[in-house]
Structure formats: C-alpha cells, structure tokens
Tab-separated table of C-alpha atoms and ligand atoms in Angstrom:
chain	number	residue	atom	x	y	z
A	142	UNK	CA	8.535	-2.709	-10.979
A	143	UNK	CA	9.995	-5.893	-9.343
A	144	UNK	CA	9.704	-6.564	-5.612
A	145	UNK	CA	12.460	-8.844	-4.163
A	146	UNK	CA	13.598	-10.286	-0.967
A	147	UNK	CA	11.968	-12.089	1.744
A	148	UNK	CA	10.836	-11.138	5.590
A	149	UNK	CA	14.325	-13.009	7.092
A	150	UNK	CA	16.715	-12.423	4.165
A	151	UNK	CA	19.409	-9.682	3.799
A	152	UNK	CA	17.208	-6.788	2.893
A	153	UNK	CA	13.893	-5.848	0.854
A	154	UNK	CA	14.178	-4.268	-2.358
A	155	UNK	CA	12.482	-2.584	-5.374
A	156	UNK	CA	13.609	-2.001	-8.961
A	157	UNK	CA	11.205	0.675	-10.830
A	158	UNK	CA	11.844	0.841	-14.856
A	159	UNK	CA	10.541	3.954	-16.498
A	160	UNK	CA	10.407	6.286	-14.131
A	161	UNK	CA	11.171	9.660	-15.806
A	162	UNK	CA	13.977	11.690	-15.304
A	163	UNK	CA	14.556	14.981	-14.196
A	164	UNK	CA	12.318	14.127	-10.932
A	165	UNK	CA	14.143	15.562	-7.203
A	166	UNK	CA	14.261	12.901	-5.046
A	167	UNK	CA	16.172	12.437	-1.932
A	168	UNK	CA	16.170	9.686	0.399
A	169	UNK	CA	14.033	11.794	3.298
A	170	UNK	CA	10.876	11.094	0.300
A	171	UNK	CA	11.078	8.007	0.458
A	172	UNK	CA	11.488	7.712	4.264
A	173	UNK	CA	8.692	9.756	4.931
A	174	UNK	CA	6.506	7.006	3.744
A	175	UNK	CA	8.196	4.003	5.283
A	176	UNK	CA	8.017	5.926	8.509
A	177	UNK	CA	4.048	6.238	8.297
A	178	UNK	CA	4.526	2.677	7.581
A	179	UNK	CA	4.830	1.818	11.490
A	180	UNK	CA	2.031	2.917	13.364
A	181	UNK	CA	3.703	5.068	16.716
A	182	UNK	CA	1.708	2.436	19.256
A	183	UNK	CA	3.357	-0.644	20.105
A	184	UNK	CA	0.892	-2.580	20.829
A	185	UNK	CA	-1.082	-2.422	17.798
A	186	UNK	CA	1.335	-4.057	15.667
A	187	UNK	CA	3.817	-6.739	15.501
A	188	UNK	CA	6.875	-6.438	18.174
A	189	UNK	CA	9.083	-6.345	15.423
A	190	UNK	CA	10.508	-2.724	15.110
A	191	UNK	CA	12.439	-2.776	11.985
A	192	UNK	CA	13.672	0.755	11.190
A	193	UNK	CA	13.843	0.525	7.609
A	194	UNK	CA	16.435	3.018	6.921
A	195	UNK	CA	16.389	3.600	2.895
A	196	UNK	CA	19.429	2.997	0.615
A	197	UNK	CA	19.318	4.014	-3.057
A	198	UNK	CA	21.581	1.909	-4.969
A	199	UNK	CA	20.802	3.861	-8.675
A	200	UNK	CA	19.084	5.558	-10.875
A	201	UNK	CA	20.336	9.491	-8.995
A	202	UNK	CA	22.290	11.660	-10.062
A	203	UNK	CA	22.894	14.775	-8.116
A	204	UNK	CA	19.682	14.552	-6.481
A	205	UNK	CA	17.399	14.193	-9.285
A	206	UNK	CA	16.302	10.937	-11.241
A	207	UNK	CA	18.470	9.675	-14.560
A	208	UNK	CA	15.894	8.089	-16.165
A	209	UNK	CA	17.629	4.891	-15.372
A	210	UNK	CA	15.731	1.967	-13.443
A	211	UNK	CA	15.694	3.469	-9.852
A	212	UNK	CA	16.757	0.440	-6.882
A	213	UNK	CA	15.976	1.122	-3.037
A	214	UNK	CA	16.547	-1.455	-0.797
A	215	UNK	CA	15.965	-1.430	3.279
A	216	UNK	CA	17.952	-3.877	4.715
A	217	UNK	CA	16.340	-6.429	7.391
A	218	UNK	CA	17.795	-5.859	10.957
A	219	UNK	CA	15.596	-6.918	13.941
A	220	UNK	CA	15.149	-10.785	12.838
A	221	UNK	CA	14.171	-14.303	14.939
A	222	UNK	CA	13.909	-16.724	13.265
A	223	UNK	CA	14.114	-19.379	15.663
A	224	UNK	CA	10.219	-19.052	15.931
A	225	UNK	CA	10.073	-20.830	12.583
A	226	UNK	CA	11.236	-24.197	13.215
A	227	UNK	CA	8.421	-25.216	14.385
A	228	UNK	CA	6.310	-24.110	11.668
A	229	UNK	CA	8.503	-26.046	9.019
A	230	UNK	CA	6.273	-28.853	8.980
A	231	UNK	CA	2.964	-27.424	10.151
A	232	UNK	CA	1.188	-25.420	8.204
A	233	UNK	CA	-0.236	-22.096	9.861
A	234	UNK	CA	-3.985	-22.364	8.727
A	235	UNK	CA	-4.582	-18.847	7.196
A	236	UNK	CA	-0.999	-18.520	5.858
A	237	UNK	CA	0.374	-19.065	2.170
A	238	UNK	CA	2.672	-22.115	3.869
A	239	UNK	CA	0.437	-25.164	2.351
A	240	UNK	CA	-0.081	-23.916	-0.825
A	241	UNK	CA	3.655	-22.325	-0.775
A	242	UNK	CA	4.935	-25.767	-0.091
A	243	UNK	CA	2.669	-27.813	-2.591
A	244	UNK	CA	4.172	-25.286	-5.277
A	245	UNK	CA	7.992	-24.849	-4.485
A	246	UNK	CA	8.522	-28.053	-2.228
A	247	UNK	CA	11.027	-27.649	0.641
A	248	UNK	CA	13.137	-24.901	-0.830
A	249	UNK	CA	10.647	-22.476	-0.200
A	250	UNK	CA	11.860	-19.683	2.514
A	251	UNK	CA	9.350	-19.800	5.268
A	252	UNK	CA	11.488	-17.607	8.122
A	253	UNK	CA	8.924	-15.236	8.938
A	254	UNK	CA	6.529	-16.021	6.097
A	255	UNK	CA	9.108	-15.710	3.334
A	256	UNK	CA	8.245	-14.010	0.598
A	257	UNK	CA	4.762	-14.097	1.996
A	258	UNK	CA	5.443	-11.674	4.820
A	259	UNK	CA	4.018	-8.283	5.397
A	260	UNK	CA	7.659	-6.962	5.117
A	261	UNK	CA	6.892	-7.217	0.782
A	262	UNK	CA	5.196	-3.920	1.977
A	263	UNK	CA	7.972	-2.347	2.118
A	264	UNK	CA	9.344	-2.051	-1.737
A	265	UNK	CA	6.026	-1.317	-2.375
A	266	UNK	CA	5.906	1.944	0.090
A	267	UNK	CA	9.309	2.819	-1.246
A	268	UNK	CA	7.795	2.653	-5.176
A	269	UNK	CA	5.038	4.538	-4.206
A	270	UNK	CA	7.096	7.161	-2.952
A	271	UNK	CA	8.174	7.944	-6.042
A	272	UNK	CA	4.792	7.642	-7.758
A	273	UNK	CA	3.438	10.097	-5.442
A	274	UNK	CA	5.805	12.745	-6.266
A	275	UNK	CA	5.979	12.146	-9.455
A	276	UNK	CA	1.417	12.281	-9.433
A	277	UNK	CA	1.893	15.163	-7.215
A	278	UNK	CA	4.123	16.881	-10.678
A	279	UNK	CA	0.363	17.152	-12.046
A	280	UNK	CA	-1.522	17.931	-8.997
A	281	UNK	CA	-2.499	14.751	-8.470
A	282	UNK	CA	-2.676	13.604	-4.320
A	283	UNK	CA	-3.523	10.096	-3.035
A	284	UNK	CA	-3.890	9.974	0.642
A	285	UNK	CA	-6.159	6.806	2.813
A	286	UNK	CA	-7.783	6.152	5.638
A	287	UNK	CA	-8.816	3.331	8.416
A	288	UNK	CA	-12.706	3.056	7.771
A	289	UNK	CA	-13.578	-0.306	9.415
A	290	UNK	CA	-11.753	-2.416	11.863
A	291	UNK	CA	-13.794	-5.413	12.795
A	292	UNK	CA	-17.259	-4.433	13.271
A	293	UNK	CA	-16.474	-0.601	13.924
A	294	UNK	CA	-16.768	1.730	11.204
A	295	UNK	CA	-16.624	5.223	10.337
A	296	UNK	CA	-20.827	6.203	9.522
A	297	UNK	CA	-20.195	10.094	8.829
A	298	UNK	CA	-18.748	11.731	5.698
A	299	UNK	CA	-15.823	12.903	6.110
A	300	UNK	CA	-14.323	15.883	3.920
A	301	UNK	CA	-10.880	15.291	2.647
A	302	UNK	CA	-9.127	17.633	3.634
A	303	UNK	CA	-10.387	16.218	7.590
A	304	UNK	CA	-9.085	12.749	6.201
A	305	UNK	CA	-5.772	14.478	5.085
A	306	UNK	CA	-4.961	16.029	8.542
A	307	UNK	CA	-6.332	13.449	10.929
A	308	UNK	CA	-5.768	9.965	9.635
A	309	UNK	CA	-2.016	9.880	10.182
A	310	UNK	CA	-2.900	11.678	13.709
A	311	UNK	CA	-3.518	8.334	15.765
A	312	UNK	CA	-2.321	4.547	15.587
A	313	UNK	CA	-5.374	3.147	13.981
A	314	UNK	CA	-4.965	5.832	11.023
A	315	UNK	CA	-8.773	6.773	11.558
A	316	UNK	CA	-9.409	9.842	10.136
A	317	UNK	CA	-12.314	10.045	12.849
A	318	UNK	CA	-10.946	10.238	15.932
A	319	UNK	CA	-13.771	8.755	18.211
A	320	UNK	CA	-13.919	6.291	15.934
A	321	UNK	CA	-9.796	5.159	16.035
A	322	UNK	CA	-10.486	5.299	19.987
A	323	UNK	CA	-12.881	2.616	19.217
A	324	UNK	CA	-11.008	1.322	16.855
A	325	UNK	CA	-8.119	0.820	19.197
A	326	UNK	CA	-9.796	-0.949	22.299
A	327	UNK	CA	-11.108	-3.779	19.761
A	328	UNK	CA	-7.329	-4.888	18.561
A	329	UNK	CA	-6.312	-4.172	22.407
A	330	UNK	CA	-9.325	-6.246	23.499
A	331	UNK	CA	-8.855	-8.876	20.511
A	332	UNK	CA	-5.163	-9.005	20.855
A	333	UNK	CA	-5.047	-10.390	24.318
A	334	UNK	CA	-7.791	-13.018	23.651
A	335	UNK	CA	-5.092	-14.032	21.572
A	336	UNK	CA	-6.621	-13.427	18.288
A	337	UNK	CA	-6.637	-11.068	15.314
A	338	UNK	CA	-9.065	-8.581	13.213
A	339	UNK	CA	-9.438	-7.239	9.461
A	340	UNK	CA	-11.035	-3.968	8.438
A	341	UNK	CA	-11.028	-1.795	5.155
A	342	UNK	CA	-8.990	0.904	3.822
A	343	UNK	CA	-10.431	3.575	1.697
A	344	UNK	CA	-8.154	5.494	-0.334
A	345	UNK	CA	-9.304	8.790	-2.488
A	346	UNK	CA	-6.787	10.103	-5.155
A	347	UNK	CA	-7.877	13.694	-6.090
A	348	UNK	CA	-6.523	15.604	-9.275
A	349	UNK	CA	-6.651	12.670	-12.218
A	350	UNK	CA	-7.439	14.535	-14.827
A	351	UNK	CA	-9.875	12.591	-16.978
A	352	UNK	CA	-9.111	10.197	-19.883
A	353	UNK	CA	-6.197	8.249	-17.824
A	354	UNK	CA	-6.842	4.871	-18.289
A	355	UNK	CA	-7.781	2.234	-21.044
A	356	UNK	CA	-11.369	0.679	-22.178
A	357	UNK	CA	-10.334	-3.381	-21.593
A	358	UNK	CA	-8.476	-5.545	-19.668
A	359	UNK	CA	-5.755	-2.821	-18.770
A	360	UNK	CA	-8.726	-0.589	-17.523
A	361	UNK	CA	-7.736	1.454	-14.385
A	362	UNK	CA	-10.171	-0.280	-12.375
A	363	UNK	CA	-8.615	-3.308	-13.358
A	364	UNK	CA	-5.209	-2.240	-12.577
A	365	UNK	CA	-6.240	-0.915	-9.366
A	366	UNK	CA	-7.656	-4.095	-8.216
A	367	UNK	CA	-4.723	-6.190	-9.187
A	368	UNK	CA	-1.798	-4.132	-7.945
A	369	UNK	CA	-3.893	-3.580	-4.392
A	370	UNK	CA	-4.789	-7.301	-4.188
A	371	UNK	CA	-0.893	-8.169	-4.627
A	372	UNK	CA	-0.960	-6.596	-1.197
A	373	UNK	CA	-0.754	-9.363	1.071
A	374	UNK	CA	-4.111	-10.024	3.313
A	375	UNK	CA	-6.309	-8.274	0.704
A	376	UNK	CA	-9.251	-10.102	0.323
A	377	UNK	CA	-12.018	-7.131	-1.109
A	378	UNK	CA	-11.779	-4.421	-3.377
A	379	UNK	CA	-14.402	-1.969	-4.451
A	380	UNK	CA	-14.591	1.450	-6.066
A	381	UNK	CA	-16.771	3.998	-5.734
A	382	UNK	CA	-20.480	2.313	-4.354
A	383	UNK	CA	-18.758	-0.930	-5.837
A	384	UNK	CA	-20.950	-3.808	-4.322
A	385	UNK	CA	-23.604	-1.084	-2.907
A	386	UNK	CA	-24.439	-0.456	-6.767
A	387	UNK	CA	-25.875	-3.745	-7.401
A	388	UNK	CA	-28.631	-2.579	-4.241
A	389	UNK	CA	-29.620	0.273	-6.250
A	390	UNK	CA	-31.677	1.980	-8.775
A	391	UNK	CA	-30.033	3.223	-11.769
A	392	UNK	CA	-31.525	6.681	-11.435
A	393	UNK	CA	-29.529	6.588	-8.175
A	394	UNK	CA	-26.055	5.318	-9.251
A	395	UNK	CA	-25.862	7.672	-12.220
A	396	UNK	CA	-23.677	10.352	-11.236
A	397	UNK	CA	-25.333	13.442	-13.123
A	398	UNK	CA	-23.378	16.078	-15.269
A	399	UNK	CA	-22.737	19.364	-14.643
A	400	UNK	CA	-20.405	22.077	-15.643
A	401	UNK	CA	-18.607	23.919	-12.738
A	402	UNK	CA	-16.538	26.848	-13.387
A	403	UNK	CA	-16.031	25.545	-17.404
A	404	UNK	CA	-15.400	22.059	-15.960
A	405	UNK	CA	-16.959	18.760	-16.420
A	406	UNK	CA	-18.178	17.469	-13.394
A	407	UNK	CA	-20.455	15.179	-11.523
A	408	UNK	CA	-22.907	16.057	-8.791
A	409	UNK	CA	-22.536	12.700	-7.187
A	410	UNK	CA	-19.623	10.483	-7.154
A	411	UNK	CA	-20.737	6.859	-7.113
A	412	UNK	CA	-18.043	5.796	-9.968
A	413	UNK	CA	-15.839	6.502	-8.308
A	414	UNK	CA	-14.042	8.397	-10.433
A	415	UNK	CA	-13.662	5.917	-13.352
A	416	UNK	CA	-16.197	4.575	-15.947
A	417	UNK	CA	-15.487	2.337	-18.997
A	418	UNK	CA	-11.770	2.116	-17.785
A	419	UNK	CA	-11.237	5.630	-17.616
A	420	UNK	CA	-10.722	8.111	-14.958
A	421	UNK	CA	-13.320	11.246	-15.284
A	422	UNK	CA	-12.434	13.522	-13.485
A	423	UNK	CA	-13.815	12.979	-10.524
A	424	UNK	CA	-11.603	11.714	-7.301
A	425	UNK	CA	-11.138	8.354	-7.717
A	426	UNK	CA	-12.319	6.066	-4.797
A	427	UNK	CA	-11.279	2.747	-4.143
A	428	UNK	CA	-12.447	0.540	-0.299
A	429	UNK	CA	-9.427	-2.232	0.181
A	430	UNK	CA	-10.544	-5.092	2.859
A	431	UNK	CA	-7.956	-7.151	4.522
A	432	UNK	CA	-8.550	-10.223	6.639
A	433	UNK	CA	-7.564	-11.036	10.676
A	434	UNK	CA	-4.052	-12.224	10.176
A	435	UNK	CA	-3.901	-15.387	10.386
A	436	UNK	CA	-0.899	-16.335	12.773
A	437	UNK	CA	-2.851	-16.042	16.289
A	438	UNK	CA	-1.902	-17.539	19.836
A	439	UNK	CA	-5.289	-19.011	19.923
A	440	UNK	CA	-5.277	-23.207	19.118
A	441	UNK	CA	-6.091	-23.606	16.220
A	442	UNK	CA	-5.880	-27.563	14.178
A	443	UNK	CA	-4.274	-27.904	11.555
A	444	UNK	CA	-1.946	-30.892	10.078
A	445	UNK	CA	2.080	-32.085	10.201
A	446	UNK	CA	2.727	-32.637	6.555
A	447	UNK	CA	5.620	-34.824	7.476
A	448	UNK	CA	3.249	-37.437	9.094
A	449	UNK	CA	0.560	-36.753	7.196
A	450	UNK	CA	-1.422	-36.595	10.598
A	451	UNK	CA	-3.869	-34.235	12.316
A	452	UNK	CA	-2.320	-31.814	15.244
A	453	UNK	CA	-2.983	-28.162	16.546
A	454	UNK	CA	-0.900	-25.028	16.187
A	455	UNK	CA	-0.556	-22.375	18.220
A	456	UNK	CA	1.334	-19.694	16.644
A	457	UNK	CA	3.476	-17.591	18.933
A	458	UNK	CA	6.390	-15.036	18.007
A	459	UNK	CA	5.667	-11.573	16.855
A	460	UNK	CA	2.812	-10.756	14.644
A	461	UNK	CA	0.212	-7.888	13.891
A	462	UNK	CA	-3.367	-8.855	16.079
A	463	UNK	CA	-4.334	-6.053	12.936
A	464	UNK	CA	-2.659	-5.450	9.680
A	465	UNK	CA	-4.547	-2.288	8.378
A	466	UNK	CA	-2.782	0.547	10.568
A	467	UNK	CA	0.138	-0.772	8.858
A	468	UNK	CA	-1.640	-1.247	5.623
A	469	UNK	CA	-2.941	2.356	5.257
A	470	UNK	CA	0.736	3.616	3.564
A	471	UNK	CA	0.184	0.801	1.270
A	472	UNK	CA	-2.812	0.755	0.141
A	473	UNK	CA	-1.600	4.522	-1.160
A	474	UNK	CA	1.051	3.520	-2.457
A	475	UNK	CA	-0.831	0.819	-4.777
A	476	UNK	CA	-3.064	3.098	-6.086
A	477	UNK	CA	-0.474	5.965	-6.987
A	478	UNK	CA	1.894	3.095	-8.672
A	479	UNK	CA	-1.263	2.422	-11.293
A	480	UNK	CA	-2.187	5.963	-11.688
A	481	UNK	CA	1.560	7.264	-12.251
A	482	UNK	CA	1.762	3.983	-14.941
A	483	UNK	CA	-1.532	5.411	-16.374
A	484	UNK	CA	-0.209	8.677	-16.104
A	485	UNK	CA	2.658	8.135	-18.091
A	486	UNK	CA	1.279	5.168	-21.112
A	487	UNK	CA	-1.494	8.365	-21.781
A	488	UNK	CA	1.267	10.351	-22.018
A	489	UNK	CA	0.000	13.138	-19.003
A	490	UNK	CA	3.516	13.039	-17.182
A	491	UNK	CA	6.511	13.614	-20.171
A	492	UNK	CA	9.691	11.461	-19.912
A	493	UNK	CA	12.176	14.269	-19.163
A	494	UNK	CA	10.811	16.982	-16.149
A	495	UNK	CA	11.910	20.253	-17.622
A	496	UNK	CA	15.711	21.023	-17.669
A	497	UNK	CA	18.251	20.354	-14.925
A	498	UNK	CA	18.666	23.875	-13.140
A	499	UNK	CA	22.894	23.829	-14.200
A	500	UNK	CA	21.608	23.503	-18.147
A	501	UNK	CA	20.287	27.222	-17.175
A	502	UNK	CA	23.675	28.510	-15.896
A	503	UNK	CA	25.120	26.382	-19.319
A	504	UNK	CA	22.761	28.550	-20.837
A	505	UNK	CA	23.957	32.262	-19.225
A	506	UNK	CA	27.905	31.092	-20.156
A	507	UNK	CA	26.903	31.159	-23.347
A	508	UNK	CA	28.913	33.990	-25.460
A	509	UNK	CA	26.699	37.017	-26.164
A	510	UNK	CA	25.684	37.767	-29.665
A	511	UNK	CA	26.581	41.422	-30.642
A	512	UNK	CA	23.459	43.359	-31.143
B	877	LIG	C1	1.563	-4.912	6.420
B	877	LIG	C2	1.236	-6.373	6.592
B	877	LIG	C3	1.615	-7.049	7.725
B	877	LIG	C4	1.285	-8.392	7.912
B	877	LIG	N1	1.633	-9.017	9.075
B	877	LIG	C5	1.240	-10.291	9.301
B	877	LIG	C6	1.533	-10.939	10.525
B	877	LIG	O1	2.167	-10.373	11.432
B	877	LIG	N2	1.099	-12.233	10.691
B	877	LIG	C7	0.400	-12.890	9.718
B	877	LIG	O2	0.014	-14.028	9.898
B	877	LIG	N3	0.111	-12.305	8.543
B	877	LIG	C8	0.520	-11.034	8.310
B	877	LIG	N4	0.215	-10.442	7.103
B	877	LIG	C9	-0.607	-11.175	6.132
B	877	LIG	C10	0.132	-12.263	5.393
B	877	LIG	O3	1.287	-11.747	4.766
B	877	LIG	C11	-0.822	-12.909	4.372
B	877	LIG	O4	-2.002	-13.283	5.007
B	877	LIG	C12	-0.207	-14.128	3.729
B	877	LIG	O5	0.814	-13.733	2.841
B	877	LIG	C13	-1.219	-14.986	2.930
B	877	LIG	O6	-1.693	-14.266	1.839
B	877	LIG	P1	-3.250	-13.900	1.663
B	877	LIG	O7	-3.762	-13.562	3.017
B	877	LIG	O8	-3.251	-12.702	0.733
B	877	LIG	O9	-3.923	-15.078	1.067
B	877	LIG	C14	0.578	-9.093	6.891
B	877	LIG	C15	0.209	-8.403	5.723
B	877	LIG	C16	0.510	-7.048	5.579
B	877	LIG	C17	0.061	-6.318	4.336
C-alpha cells in the first residue's frame, strides 16, 4: 500500500497491490467509511468540512476487483492556507515541523501540516475499506471504540455487540453513552480554554481464525503496532492486558484452555488474541492512545528558526481540540489492513474469489452433450 498526497495538495490518495480479485466493490464501500470518518458534531472537530467524495481511478472492472493494484483518491476541496505563513518559520511545538525541516530543508510542504496532517487518514480509511470486506469474505469483523478521552474512561465491560451498535451512535464514538456525554463536555470545556485532549481507542477484531500471523519480527503484534503507530498522533499501543500484564501474576494472565462446542478456546482473553506472533483464535484486542493535538490557541514558546531567536506561538486556524472521534475509523482500518495482509501471506483468503457470475451464464451457453 502507498499513501500519497499532502493536507493542501490536489487530492489524497492510496495505491493497494495484491488485493485479490473477484472482490464486489463499489464506491458507496468505501464511502461508508470515510463518512464515519467525520464525527456529525461540529464542534468536536476541526472546522474544516472536507467531503471526501471517493474516486476510483483502477483496479474495477464491472464492479468487482481485477486483481490489479486498486487507486482511490479524494480530492482536497475546503483549503486555507493562508494560516500557514506564519508558521513557515516557527515551529508549532508538538508538530512534525522542526524535525520535518531539519530533514527535508525548505522544500518541505507545511500548508496544513503537509504530509504530516490528519488528512493521511484518509487513504488509510479508503484501504481499509477494502480490507474489511475482503476480512468480512471469512467472517472476520473489526469494529472500535472511544474508551478514554482525557481523564474519562469507560470502567464497565461492554459486550460487543453493545460496542457494535452504539459507538458510531454519538460524536465522541463512545460505545457508552453516559460516558460520550462526559466525554463531550471535556473537549467542549477544553476546546474553549483554547487547548486540546488525547484519549485511547480500543479496537476488537472478532473471527481470525487461529494460526494468522508469523513467530518473529513480522509477528501480528508487531505489524499491528507499526501500521497503527503510522497513524499520526499515536503515541501508545497495547494488546490485550498489554502494560497491565507486567502488574500481574502469571496464574492470572494465562488465559486457560477449553474446548467449546469442538473448538479451541480460552476462558479469559488477556492475549489478546495473539501469542508467539500468532492469532489464536480468540478476538484480537488492541488499546491505541493518541496525544492532545498539538496546534492549540493557547501561547505557547517556541523559536523563529530564521533568527535563531526565542518567541511564542499561538496557533490559530482550524484544528481538532480532539483527534480520536476522528481517529476511531482509523484505528479500524489499521488493524484490518494487517490482518487482511496476514490473511492472505497464510494463505486464508485465495487470490481469485470464486467465479465472476457471467462465467456461469458462459457456462449454461455451452452446447449440450447428447445423452
Ligand atoms: C485524524 C487526525 C486529525 C488530526 N488533526 C490535527 C489537527 O487538527 N491539529 C494538529 O495539530 N494535529 C492534528 N493531528 C496530529 C498530527 O497530524 C500529528 O501530531 C503530527 O503529524 C506529528 O506527529 P506525531 O504526533 O505522531 O509525532 C491529527 C491526527 C489525526 C490522526
């Protein structure tokens, strides 16, 4: 998969390679996700209000994939970049601008954060679009869920199938819906103080059938980490009791065996779904934690690289007092591009999805054989 564009250029884009053919996919699947993408409540993210409508540029034919890589693009509409020219020389403490600069010099794009910006979310989404239908070919689902912003968290269990038909029900995409009223006051509360908040996105994929995966440095847990902390903002990742299991016994982060209707399974689920590398069975649960954003009205001090001298910043235009709302589509979409990549090296998804539906009517034309 390659990722390409920037927040102020012409458009965002991905190219996937290897996705298999044979797969239905129509541009409403891919919109569905982008769409979750913008949380319905204005002011809990950023003013701008792209609309991200999705192009396919290849890889259909007649509504189902070719096998071929598969490009998406949404093009970039509602952008001001005016707000940047201040920032050219002053680095936004928090941002990737110092470090950006140090490595690429002037040429770097820095109109709304460049190829830094939130809006890299977007060919992500669109990728893991795909993956999820594609996961979804061998019952697998991934859906997520707000569990912390700031200080307030979610301290019940939830059952799945509550986090499947709440979480997308309210801005904060808090499964819990106390808890996303709660949620929501704190960014509100934050956001006019002038300054920002984090939280943590937990994201369950259920239906990975066991063995996906490998024992080193590709292991899924690996894999999961890296692709979710390409994610912009990520600054934590943890599966299953992840940093909890160093706090505990090891007679109480085994997950015991049992067999359940002539299947493997686990009475607890403190892996997470994956040990030595591997998936087993079990849903596998990953916590992502993003950081405040870091462009905030507040005054912050910083430095003019130009003159080498001390100054403040304030950082005005339009930017998210809390990324994870936005992040929740993401965050799913990480996890399902690693599985489906799993999926297919350990060969659980084929390369070609059955026949195309005409080869069947090629089929009937066929002349009869006389009996
Ligand atoms: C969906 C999304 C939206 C974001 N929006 C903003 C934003 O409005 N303002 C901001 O300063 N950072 C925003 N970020 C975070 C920056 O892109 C990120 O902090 C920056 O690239 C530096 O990278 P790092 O935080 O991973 O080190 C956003 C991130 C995501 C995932």
């Amino acid at each position: 998969m390659t990722v390409f564009g920037e927040s102020h250029g012409p458009a965002v884009a991905v190219v996937i390679d290897g996705c298999p053919a044979g797969l239905q996919l129509a541009i409403e699947d891919i919109q569905v996700e982008l769409d979750r993408r913008m949380p319905p409540d204005p002011n809990l993210t950023s003013a701008r209000r792209e609309k991200d409508e999705v192009q396919i540029l290849s890889g259909i034919f007649e509504g189902f994939t070719t096998g071929a890589p598969v490009a998406i693009l949404a093009m970039n509409r509602d952008v001001r970049s005016q707000d940047y020219e201040k920032l050219k020389f002053v680095a936004r403490p928090g941002h990737a601008d110092y470090p950006t600069r140090i490595k690429f010099g002037s040429f770097n794009d820095l109109r709304g954060g460049g190829r830094a910006s939130g809006r890299m979310t977007v060919p992500i989404t669109m990728a893991g679009a795909i993956a999820k239908k594609l996961l979804r070919t061998i019952g697998v689902e991934v859906f997520a869920h707000t569990v912390q912003i700031h200080t307030v968290k979610v301290d019940r269990y939830l059952p799945s199938e509550t986090i499947k038909r709440n979480a997308y029900s309210n801005s904060v995409r808090c499964a819990d819906q106390e808890t996303a009223e709660k949620m929501k006051e704190a960014i509100m509360k934050t956001r006019g103080e002038g300054d920002s908040l984090g939280g943590v996105v937990e994201c369950i994929a259920e239906g990975v059938p066991p063995g996906v995966g490998e024992p080193f440095f590709d292991s899924l847990d690996a894999d999961l980490a890296k692709v979710t902390f390409s994610i912009p903002a990520v600054k934590g990742f943890e599966v299953g009791l992840g940093f909890q299991a160093s706090a505990v016994k090891g007679s109480e982060n085994n997950d015991s065996y049992t067999v359940r209707e002539g299947r493997v399974e686990t009475l607890t689920n403190n892996a997470g779904g994956i040990l030595g590398g591997l998936s087993n069975g079990m849903p596998v649960v990953v916590r992502v934690a993003f950081k405040p954003p870091s462009s905030i009205p507040k005054e912050q001090k910083t430095v003019n690289l130009r003159e080498m001298k001390d100054t403040t910043v304030q950082v005005t235009g339009r930017h998210d007092p809390c990324i994870v709302p936005k992040a929740v589509p993401v965050v799913e979409a990480a996890v399902a591009i690693v599985l489906i990549d799993h999926c297919l090296r350990t060969g659980k998804i084929p390369r070609v999805l059955g026949r195309k539906p005409v080869d069947e009517v090629s089929e009937r034309a066929k002349p009869q054989q006389p009996h």
